[in-house]
Amino acid sequence: HHAMGRVFALRNVRIFYKKKGAMKFVSHLDMNRFMARLISKSKIPVWYTEGFNQHIYMNFAVPLSLGFEGLYEILDMKTNFP
């Protein structure tokens, strides 16, 4: 991946997390926003999509329906290191 003349090595990262208790009432779209905000505030060098409205490239393996708990949730994302 090239950005402004620099070469980056993209690495796939898989994050495992639990979604239980009151969090089971958080919708998938809100969870997506929450995780994007969490990742951006953590200063992890992540890969952003290319286009007019760039956002962090991340993918939830199997999104939970509202009201269900999950003890082994999966979030995939790509990081870039110079």
PDB file of C-alpha atoms in Angstrom:
ATOM      1  CA  HIS A   1       0.000   0.000   0.000  1.00  0.00           C
ATOM      2  CA  HIS A   2       1.440   3.390  -1.007  1.00  0.00           C
ATOM      3  CA  ALA A   3       0.629   6.730   0.599  1.00  0.00           C
ATOM      4  CA  MET A   4       2.444   9.921  -0.372  1.00  0.00           C
ATOM      5  CA  GLY A   5       5.511   8.054  -1.632  1.00  0.00           C
ATOM      6  CA  ARG A   6       5.856   5.852   1.458  1.00  0.00           C
ATOM      7  CA  VAL A   7       5.391   2.087   1.446  1.00  0.00           C
ATOM      8  CA  PHE A   8       3.407   0.415   4.211  1.00  0.00           C
ATOM      9  CA  ALA A   9       3.113  -3.244   5.126  1.00  0.00           C
ATOM     10  CA  LEU A  10      -0.533  -4.058   5.792  1.00  0.00           C
ATOM     11  CA  ARG A  11      -1.139  -6.581   8.544  1.00  0.00           C
ATOM     12  CA  ASN A  12      -4.406  -8.280   9.356  1.00  0.00           C
ATOM     13  CA  VAL A  13      -5.347  -8.091  13.032  1.00  0.00           C
ATOM     14  CA  ARG A  14      -8.135 -10.076  14.675  1.00  0.00           C
ATOM     15  CA  ILE A  15      -9.620  -8.729  17.908  1.00  0.00           C
ATOM     16  CA  PHE A  16     -11.714 -10.932  20.189  1.00  0.00           C
ATOM     17  CA  TYR A  17     -14.132  -9.315  22.617  1.00  0.00           C
ATOM     18  CA  LYS A  18     -17.197 -10.038  24.756  1.00  0.00           C
ATOM     19  CA  LYS A  19     -20.521  -8.249  24.401  1.00  0.00           C
ATOM     20  CA  LYS A  20     -22.677  -8.915  27.439  1.00  0.00           C
ATOM     21  CA  GLY A  21     -24.748  -7.235  30.124  1.00  0.00           C
ATOM     22  CA  ALA A  22     -26.126  -3.850  29.124  1.00  0.00           C
ATOM     23  CA  MET A  23     -23.954  -3.927  25.982  1.00  0.00           C
ATOM     24  CA  LYS A  24     -26.343  -6.465  24.444  1.00  0.00           C
ATOM     25  CA  PHE A  25     -28.705  -3.541  23.814  1.00  0.00           C
ATOM     26  CA  VAL A  26     -26.140  -1.657  21.703  1.00  0.00           C
ATOM     27  CA  SER A  27     -26.978  -1.972  18.000  1.00  0.00           C
ATOM     28  CA  HIS A  28     -24.496  -3.156  15.406  1.00  0.00           C
ATOM     29  CA  LEU A  29     -24.159   0.327  13.869  1.00  0.00           C
ATOM     30  CA  ASP A  30     -23.486   1.880  17.282  1.00  0.00           C
ATOM     31  CA  MET A  31     -20.961  -0.871  18.018  1.00  0.00           C
ATOM     32  CA  ASN A  32     -19.273  -0.099  14.712  1.00  0.00           C
ATOM     33  CA  ARG A  33     -19.006   3.601  15.634  1.00  0.00           C
ATOM     34  CA  PHE A  34     -17.819   2.738  19.156  1.00  0.00           C
ATOM     35  CA  MET A  35     -15.049   0.435  17.904  1.00  0.00           C
ATOM     36  CA  ALA A  36     -13.930   2.946  15.255  1.00  0.00           C
ATOM     37  CA  ARG A  37     -13.694   5.667  17.904  1.00  0.00           C
ATOM     38  CA  LEU A  38     -11.864   3.322  20.300  1.00  0.00           C
ATOM     39  CA  ILE A  39      -9.328   2.326  17.653  1.00  0.00           C
ATOM     40  CA  SER A  40      -8.693   5.892  16.482  1.00  0.00           C
ATOM     41  CA  LYS A  41      -8.191   7.172  20.037  1.00  0.00           C
ATOM     42  CA  SER A  42      -5.745   4.337  20.770  1.00  0.00           C
ATOM     43  CA  LYS A  43      -3.345   5.747  18.121  1.00  0.00           C
ATOM     44  CA  ILE A  44      -2.964   2.321  16.474  1.00  0.00           C
ATOM     45  CA  PRO A  45      -1.709   2.868  12.900  1.00  0.00           C
ATOM     46  CA  VAL A  46      -4.711   1.477  11.046  1.00  0.00           C
ATOM     47  CA  TRP A  47      -5.503   1.394   7.349  1.00  0.00           C
ATOM     48  CA  TYR A  48      -8.237   3.747   6.175  1.00  0.00           C
ATOM     49  CA  THR A  49     -10.352   3.108   3.103  1.00  0.00           C
ATOM     50  CA  GLU A  50      -9.579   5.230   0.091  1.00  0.00           C
ATOM     51  CA  GLY A  51     -12.227   7.582  -1.166  1.00  0.00           C
ATOM     52  CA  PHE A  52     -14.048  10.779  -0.337  1.00  0.00           C
ATOM     53  CA  ASN A  53     -15.310   9.666   3.117  1.00  0.00           C
ATOM     54  CA  GLN A  54     -12.426   7.673   4.524  1.00  0.00           C
ATOM     55  CA  HIS A  55     -13.064   5.362   7.458  1.00  0.00           C
ATOM     56  CA  ILE A  56     -11.150   2.639   9.294  1.00  0.00           C
ATOM     57  CA  TYR A  57     -11.164  -0.643   7.425  1.00  0.00           C
ATOM     58  CA  MET A  58     -12.738  -3.115   9.846  1.00  0.00           C
ATOM     59  CA  ASN A  59     -15.081  -6.041   9.581  1.00  0.00           C
ATOM     60  CA  PHE A  60     -17.228  -7.757  12.197  1.00  0.00           C
ATOM     61  CA  ALA A  61     -17.227 -11.526  11.549  1.00  0.00           C
ATOM     62  CA  VAL A  62     -20.856 -12.189  12.548  1.00  0.00           C
ATOM     63  CA  PRO A  63     -22.809  -9.160  13.797  1.00  0.00           C
ATOM     64  CA  LEU A  64     -25.101  -9.942  16.735  1.00  0.00           C
ATOM     65  CA  SER A  65     -28.765  -9.111  16.680  1.00  0.00           C
ATOM     66  CA  LEU A  66     -29.990  -6.594  19.224  1.00  0.00           C
ATOM     67  CA  GLY A  67     -30.592  -8.134  22.654  1.00  0.00           C
ATOM     68  CA  PHE A  68     -28.199 -11.069  22.268  1.00  0.00           C
ATOM     69  CA  GLU A  69     -25.003 -11.556  24.260  1.00  0.00           C
ATOM     70  CA  GLY A  70     -21.775 -12.720  22.694  1.00  0.00           C
ATOM     71  CA  LEU A  71     -18.831 -14.236  24.558  1.00  0.00           C
ATOM     72  CA  TYR A  72     -16.535 -14.649  21.551  1.00  0.00           C
ATOM     73  CA  GLU A  73     -17.063 -11.777  19.121  1.00  0.00           C
ATOM     74  CA  ILE A  74     -14.580 -11.133  16.341  1.00  0.00           C
ATOM     75  CA  LEU A  75     -13.444  -7.880  14.726  1.00  0.00           C
ATOM     76  CA  ASP A  76     -10.950  -7.933  11.848  1.00  0.00           C
ATOM     77  CA  MET A  77      -8.998  -4.856  10.815  1.00  0.00           C
ATOM     78  CA  LYS A  78      -5.854  -3.908   8.939  1.00  0.00           C
ATOM     79  CA  THR A  79      -2.929  -2.025  10.405  1.00  0.00           C
ATOM     80  CA  ASN A  80      -0.125  -0.336   8.538  1.00  0.00           C
ATOM     81  CA  PHE A  81       3.431   0.038   9.747  1.00  0.00           C
ATOM     82  CA  PRO A  82       6.059   2.032   7.836  1.00  0.00           C
TER      83      PRO A  82
END
